Amino acid sequence: MGKKMTDTPKPLRRQFITQALWILFLSALASLVLWVGLFFLVTHLFQPVNYYEKKIPSIIRLADQEGGALLDPALRSRLEEIVPREGILYRVVPLAGGTGYGTLSEGEVPKRTELIRNLNQSDQRNGYIYVYHPLVDSEEGLMGVLLLRYALSLVASNPTKGPLAIAFAVGFMAVPFVCLAGFSFWFGRRLEKRLTPAVHLLMDGAEKIEKSDLDFTLGQVGGSRELAAIGSAFERMRFALRSSLEKQWRIEQSRRDMVAALAHDLFTPLTLIQGHAEQLSKGQGHDEERKRRYVETIHTNADRAIRLLEEMQEATRLELPTFVLHGVPVEAGAFLKQKRDEYTTLCVMREIQLQTEFRDERKDRQQLFHLDERRLSQVLDNLMANAMRYTPAGGVIKWRCLIREGSLEMEIADSGPGLSEKDLRFLFDKFYRGDPARSLDQGHAGLGMFIVKTLVEKHGGWITAGNMPQGGACFRFRIRELDGERV
């Protein structure tokens, strides 16, 4: 049971959601790992972002030591010894007037009032940090301002490695997207490998059907529950198409067999009719007795040809979808007695004894029984004619009938040669004429038993054929009571 549940394909929706969650989880985990690795490289290849900010205290200490004396340009070289030229720009601004000196342009120096207001503070403008430090004389008098400018960024902290720093910054930002793209591609390939065999299997099956090759089995289609359902529907369609084509082929084969059988069976009577008609047409040298025999032969064979055609038409009619049995209320006892009288007369003419046994096990024996009287008579006529054909003079035909609630069961047995193994296999097939060793004549199209079986089954019943222990053929069949019209 567990294995079956494991082998059941998951729905596509569940697979997509599961893969999406795995992609997000693994992308986040991989991004974290890569970020840690990149951070480790950054710390070894680049100066930290606050590298120049750490230089500010030493510059401030020098400014405090020199005080107002730092306004003298002669001390510029000393100041620039500790001010990193690549990362920090400075300007020494005297409050008494003058431009002062430094690497920071005069245009970035604010007005005197703003300088005084920002003393011992820092502000941020245009991505840079400005530090304002007072320069005082020995009497603590404010003489000027030391203005420092630097930036807190990887590129600013590594001016000689700018392109590389930019590449690392872009890499940091691109890591999550790269991981998402990579894992999406990986999981997409896995899903493709899971679904592709099923899709190829369905495409191969469609190509075979297009070529009218239905002699194959699609097999189990995996990949997803939806594809498995499509595969099952595809297999049912293939089986239905194959059954339909086989049925069509059987119908076509039956039609060809019918035409061939009709041509074969009509050949003999029509040849006899033609030959005797030619003799009559000559009109000379024939006495009345010979003419009578010619006319009788023509009449007999014409009747035989008509009977063959009628059997063909009847077999075709029974197979039409429009064929309907008409159930009418019939008094079963009276119907059986009438048929018994008919068959008794025929049996007497053939010197055959007919034994009958009718039993009615219904509670109300006067209740009418719904059946198609004409079609049931057709079934009995065929079975009785078959029994009389093979029962020799002095033989016995036994007819038993059991009437029950909603059904009729009958048995017709004769004392003839019985049925051969071949008969038992093919007796109810179209155009089967019986084993030659048993057949006494071939004056029929081999459709009688086929018609009997079809009519019995149309009544919702069944029919079997066998041999009696003491010899002779035995037919048993059962039909159900009809309710109105039954197709």
Short mmCIF file of C-alpha atoms in Angstrom, two decimals, residues 216-447:
data_model
loop_
_atom_site.label_atom_id
_atom_site.label_comp_id
_atom_site.label_asym_id
_atom_site.label_seq_id
_atom_site.Cartn_x
_atom_site.Cartn_y
_atom_site.Cartn_z
CA PHE A 216 0.21 -1.22 -28.88
CA THR A 217 -0.22 -0.44 -25.20
CA LEU A 218 0.63 3.03 -23.97
CA GLY A 219 1.80 1.80 -20.57
CA GLN A 220 2.01 3.84 -17.40
CA VAL A 221 2.44 7.57 -17.96
CA GLY A 222 4.21 9.28 -15.07
CA GLY A 223 5.53 12.77 -14.48
CA SER A 224 2.45 14.21 -12.83
CA ARG A 225 -1.05 13.22 -11.83
CA GLU A 226 -2.48 15.27 -14.70
CA LEU A 227 -0.26 13.58 -17.30
CA ALA A 228 -1.12 10.19 -15.79
CA ALA A 229 -4.83 11.04 -16.17
CA ILE A 230 -4.23 12.12 -19.78
CA GLY A 231 -2.35 8.85 -20.38
CA SER A 232 -5.24 6.82 -18.98
CA ALA A 233 -7.74 8.73 -21.12
CA PHE A 234 -5.43 8.30 -24.12
CA GLU A 235 -5.26 4.53 -23.53
CA ARG A 236 -9.05 4.32 -23.23
CA MET A 237 -9.38 6.28 -26.48
CA ARG A 238 -6.88 3.96 -28.20
CA PHE A 239 -8.75 0.90 -26.97
CA ALA A 240 -12.09 2.37 -28.08
CA LEU A 241 -10.67 3.23 -31.50
CA ARG A 242 -9.20 -0.23 -31.85
CA SER A 243 -12.49 -1.84 -30.81
CA SER A 244 -14.37 0.40 -33.23
CA LEU A 245 -12.02 -0.45 -36.10
CA GLU A 246 -12.16 -4.15 -35.27
CA LYS A 247 -15.95 -3.97 -35.15
CA GLN A 248 -15.94 -2.13 -38.47
CA TRP A 249 -13.62 -4.76 -39.89
CA ARG A 250 -15.85 -7.56 -38.61
CA ILE A 251 -18.90 -5.86 -40.12
CA GLU A 252 -17.09 -5.50 -43.43
CA GLN A 253 -15.90 -9.09 -43.24
CA SER A 254 -19.43 -10.19 -42.38
CA ARG A 255 -20.73 -8.25 -45.36
CA ARG A 256 -18.20 -9.92 -47.65
CA ASP A 257 -19.01 -13.32 -46.15
CA MET A 258 -22.70 -12.68 -46.65
CA VAL A 259 -22.22 -11.71 -50.28
CA ALA A 260 -20.00 -14.73 -50.89
CA ALA A 261 -22.42 -17.07 -49.09
CA LEU A 262 -25.38 -15.62 -50.94
CA ALA A 263 -23.64 -16.03 -54.28
CA HIS A 264 -22.65 -19.59 -53.39
CA ASP A 265 -26.07 -20.61 -52.11
CA LEU A 266 -27.99 -19.03 -54.98
CA PHE A 267 -25.79 -20.57 -57.63
CA THR A 268 -27.25 -24.08 -57.35
CA PRO A 269 -30.99 -23.23 -57.36
CA LEU A 270 -30.59 -20.59 -60.06
CA THR A 271 -28.59 -23.02 -62.21
CA LEU A 272 -31.33 -25.62 -61.83
CA ILE A 273 -34.02 -23.06 -62.61
CA GLN A 274 -32.11 -21.90 -65.67
CA GLY A 275 -31.52 -25.46 -66.93
CA HIS A 276 -35.12 -26.57 -66.53
CA ALA A 277 -36.44 -23.33 -67.95
CA GLU A 278 -34.30 -23.86 -71.04
CA GLN A 279 -35.72 -27.37 -71.42
CA LEU A 280 -39.26 -26.02 -71.13
CA SER A 281 -38.53 -23.25 -73.60
CA LYS A 282 -37.70 -25.79 -76.28
CA GLY A 283 -41.27 -27.11 -76.01
CA GLN A 284 -40.65 -30.29 -78.02
CA GLY A 285 -40.39 -33.94 -77.08
CA HIS A 286 -41.61 -33.49 -73.52
CA ASP A 287 -44.52 -35.37 -72.11
CA GLU A 288 -46.75 -33.88 -69.46
CA GLU A 289 -45.05 -35.79 -66.64
CA ARG A 290 -41.63 -34.44 -67.54
CA LYS A 291 -43.00 -30.92 -67.85
CA ARG A 292 -44.61 -31.27 -64.46
CA ARG A 293 -41.24 -32.34 -62.95
CA TYR A 294 -39.50 -29.41 -64.61
CA VAL A 295 -42.05 -26.93 -63.26
CA GLU A 296 -41.89 -28.52 -59.81
CA THR A 297 -38.09 -28.29 -59.81
CA ILE A 298 -38.24 -24.64 -60.87
CA HIS A 299 -40.78 -23.89 -58.17
CA THR A 300 -38.80 -25.71 -55.45
CA ASN A 301 -35.51 -23.98 -56.26
CA ALA A 302 -37.15 -20.56 -56.63
CA ASP A 303 -38.68 -21.07 -53.19
CA ARG A 304 -35.26 -22.11 -51.87
CA ALA A 305 -33.61 -18.98 -53.33
CA ILE A 306 -36.31 -16.75 -51.83
CA ARG A 307 -35.86 -18.45 -48.45
CA LEU A 308 -32.10 -17.81 -48.58
CA LEU A 309 -32.65 -14.15 -49.38
CA GLU A 310 -35.18 -13.82 -46.57
CA GLU A 311 -32.69 -15.29 -44.07
CA MET A 312 -30.05 -12.84 -45.24
CA GLN A 313 -32.43 -9.92 -44.86
CA GLU A 314 -33.56 -11.09 -41.44
CA ALA A 315 -29.96 -11.44 -40.14
CA THR A 316 -29.14 -7.95 -41.39
CA ARG A 317 -32.32 -6.50 -39.89
CA LEU A 318 -31.59 -7.94 -36.44
CA GLU A 319 -28.17 -6.23 -36.32
CA LEU A 320 -29.51 -2.78 -37.08
CA PRO A 321 -29.60 -0.31 -34.13
CA THR A 322 -33.21 0.46 -35.00
CA PHE A 323 -34.38 -3.12 -34.40
CA VAL A 324 -36.92 -3.23 -31.54
CA LEU A 325 -38.80 -6.04 -29.81
CA HIS A 326 -42.44 -5.24 -29.18
CA GLY A 327 -43.67 -6.61 -25.88
CA VAL A 328 -47.40 -7.35 -25.81
CA PRO A 329 -49.47 -9.20 -23.17
CA VAL A 330 -49.81 -12.87 -24.16
CA GLU A 331 -51.49 -15.79 -22.41
CA ALA A 332 -48.45 -18.05 -22.11
CA GLY A 333 -50.39 -21.31 -21.75
CA ALA A 334 -52.53 -20.72 -24.82
CA PHE A 335 -49.48 -19.66 -26.86
CA LEU A 336 -47.57 -22.84 -25.97
CA LYS A 337 -50.55 -25.08 -26.76
CA GLN A 338 -50.99 -23.44 -30.14
CA LYS A 339 -47.32 -23.99 -31.02
CA ARG A 340 -47.53 -27.59 -29.74
CA ASP A 341 -50.42 -28.30 -32.10
CA GLU A 342 -48.49 -26.87 -35.06
CA TYR A 343 -45.35 -28.91 -34.32
CA THR A 344 -47.35 -32.08 -33.61
CA THR A 345 -48.87 -31.92 -37.10
CA LEU A 346 -45.42 -31.50 -38.71
CA CYS A 347 -43.92 -34.31 -36.62
CA VAL A 348 -46.72 -36.71 -37.55
CA MET A 349 -46.01 -36.03 -41.19
CA ARG A 350 -42.35 -37.00 -40.59
CA GLU A 351 -43.26 -39.98 -38.37
CA ILE A 352 -41.63 -38.31 -35.36
CA GLN A 353 -43.06 -38.38 -31.88
CA LEU A 354 -43.31 -35.00 -30.07
CA GLN A 355 -43.33 -35.16 -26.26
CA THR A 356 -44.13 -31.94 -24.35
CA GLU A 357 -44.00 -30.95 -20.70
CA PHE A 358 -45.23 -27.48 -19.69
CA ARG A 359 -45.06 -26.22 -16.09
CA ASP A 360 -46.29 -22.88 -14.78
CA GLU A 361 -44.76 -22.01 -11.39
CA ARG A 362 -46.30 -18.56 -11.14
CA LYS A 363 -48.69 -17.76 -8.33
CA ASP A 364 -51.21 -16.32 -10.74
CA ARG A 365 -51.28 -18.57 -13.79
CA GLN A 366 -53.89 -16.42 -15.50
CA GLN A 367 -51.56 -13.43 -15.49
CA LEU A 368 -50.60 -12.29 -18.97
CA PHE A 369 -46.95 -12.60 -19.97
CA HIS A 370 -45.33 -9.69 -21.88
CA LEU A 371 -43.27 -10.90 -24.84
CA ASP A 372 -42.79 -10.46 -28.57
CA GLU A 373 -44.99 -13.35 -29.72
CA ARG A 374 -43.87 -13.25 -33.34
CA ARG A 375 -40.15 -13.26 -32.48
CA LEU A 376 -40.53 -16.01 -29.88
CA SER A 377 -42.38 -18.08 -32.49
CA GLN A 378 -39.46 -17.46 -34.84
CA VAL A 379 -37.03 -18.81 -32.23
CA LEU A 380 -39.15 -21.91 -31.59
CA ASP A 381 -39.74 -22.50 -35.31
CA ASN A 382 -36.00 -22.47 -36.03
CA LEU A 383 -35.18 -24.80 -33.12
CA MET A 384 -38.01 -27.21 -33.97
CA ALA A 385 -37.12 -27.19 -37.68
CA ASN A 386 -33.53 -27.98 -36.76
CA ALA A 387 -34.67 -30.83 -34.47
CA MET A 388 -36.99 -32.29 -37.16
CA ARG A 389 -34.24 -32.02 -39.79
CA TYR A 390 -31.89 -34.31 -37.82
CA THR A 391 -34.40 -36.61 -36.10
CA PRO A 392 -34.94 -39.79 -38.12
CA ALA A 393 -38.36 -41.38 -38.68
CA GLY A 394 -39.48 -43.11 -35.50
CA GLY A 395 -37.41 -40.72 -33.42
CA VAL A 396 -38.53 -38.50 -30.52
CA ILE A 397 -38.40 -34.74 -29.89
CA LYS A 398 -38.85 -33.62 -26.30
CA TRP A 399 -40.01 -30.08 -25.58
CA ARG A 400 -40.04 -28.85 -22.00
CA CYS A 401 -41.09 -25.37 -20.87
CA LEU A 402 -40.97 -23.78 -17.42
CA ILE A 403 -42.91 -20.56 -16.84
CA ARG A 404 -41.64 -18.49 -13.89
CA GLU A 405 -42.23 -15.00 -12.60
CA GLY A 406 -40.68 -12.76 -15.27
CA SER A 407 -39.06 -15.47 -17.39
CA LEU A 408 -39.56 -18.45 -19.68
CA GLU A 409 -37.13 -21.40 -19.74
CA MET A 410 -37.27 -24.00 -22.52
CA GLU A 411 -35.45 -27.15 -23.56
CA ILE A 412 -35.74 -28.85 -26.95
CA ALA A 413 -33.95 -32.20 -27.34
CA ASP A 414 -33.99 -34.62 -30.27
CA SER A 415 -32.89 -38.23 -30.83
CA GLY A 416 -30.74 -37.44 -33.86
CA PRO A 417 -26.96 -37.83 -34.28
CA GLY A 418 -26.17 -35.01 -31.84
CA LEU A 419 -23.71 -32.15 -32.16
CA SER A 420 -20.04 -32.56 -33.02
CA GLU A 421 -17.22 -30.66 -31.33
CA LYS A 422 -17.10 -28.33 -34.30
CA ASP A 423 -20.86 -27.75 -34.03
CA LEU A 424 -20.56 -26.85 -30.36
CA ARG A 425 -17.89 -24.24 -31.16
CA PHE A 426 -19.41 -22.57 -34.19
CA LEU A 427 -23.12 -23.44 -34.17
CA PHE A 428 -24.32 -19.90 -33.42
CA ASP A 429 -21.90 -18.19 -35.83
CA LYS A 430 -23.06 -16.61 -39.06
CA PHE A 431 -23.13 -18.88 -42.13
CA TYR A 432 -22.21 -22.01 -40.18
CA ARG A 433 -24.01 -24.94 -41.82
CA GLY A 434 -23.09 -27.69 -39.41
CA ASP A 435 -20.62 -30.53 -39.50
CA PRO A 436 -20.93 -32.31 -42.91
CA ALA A 437 -20.94 -35.65 -41.07
CA ARG A 438 -24.15 -34.59 -39.30
CA SER A 439 -25.79 -32.44 -41.96
CA LEU A 440 -28.46 -34.08 -44.07
CA ASP A 441 -28.83 -31.19 -46.46
CA GLN A 442 -27.27 -27.84 -47.26
CA GLY A 443 -30.40 -26.04 -48.27
CA HIS A 444 -30.00 -23.20 -45.85
CA ALA A 445 -27.69 -20.17 -45.47
CA GLY A 446 -26.35 -21.10 -42.05
CA LEU A 447 -28.16 -18.19 -40.36
#
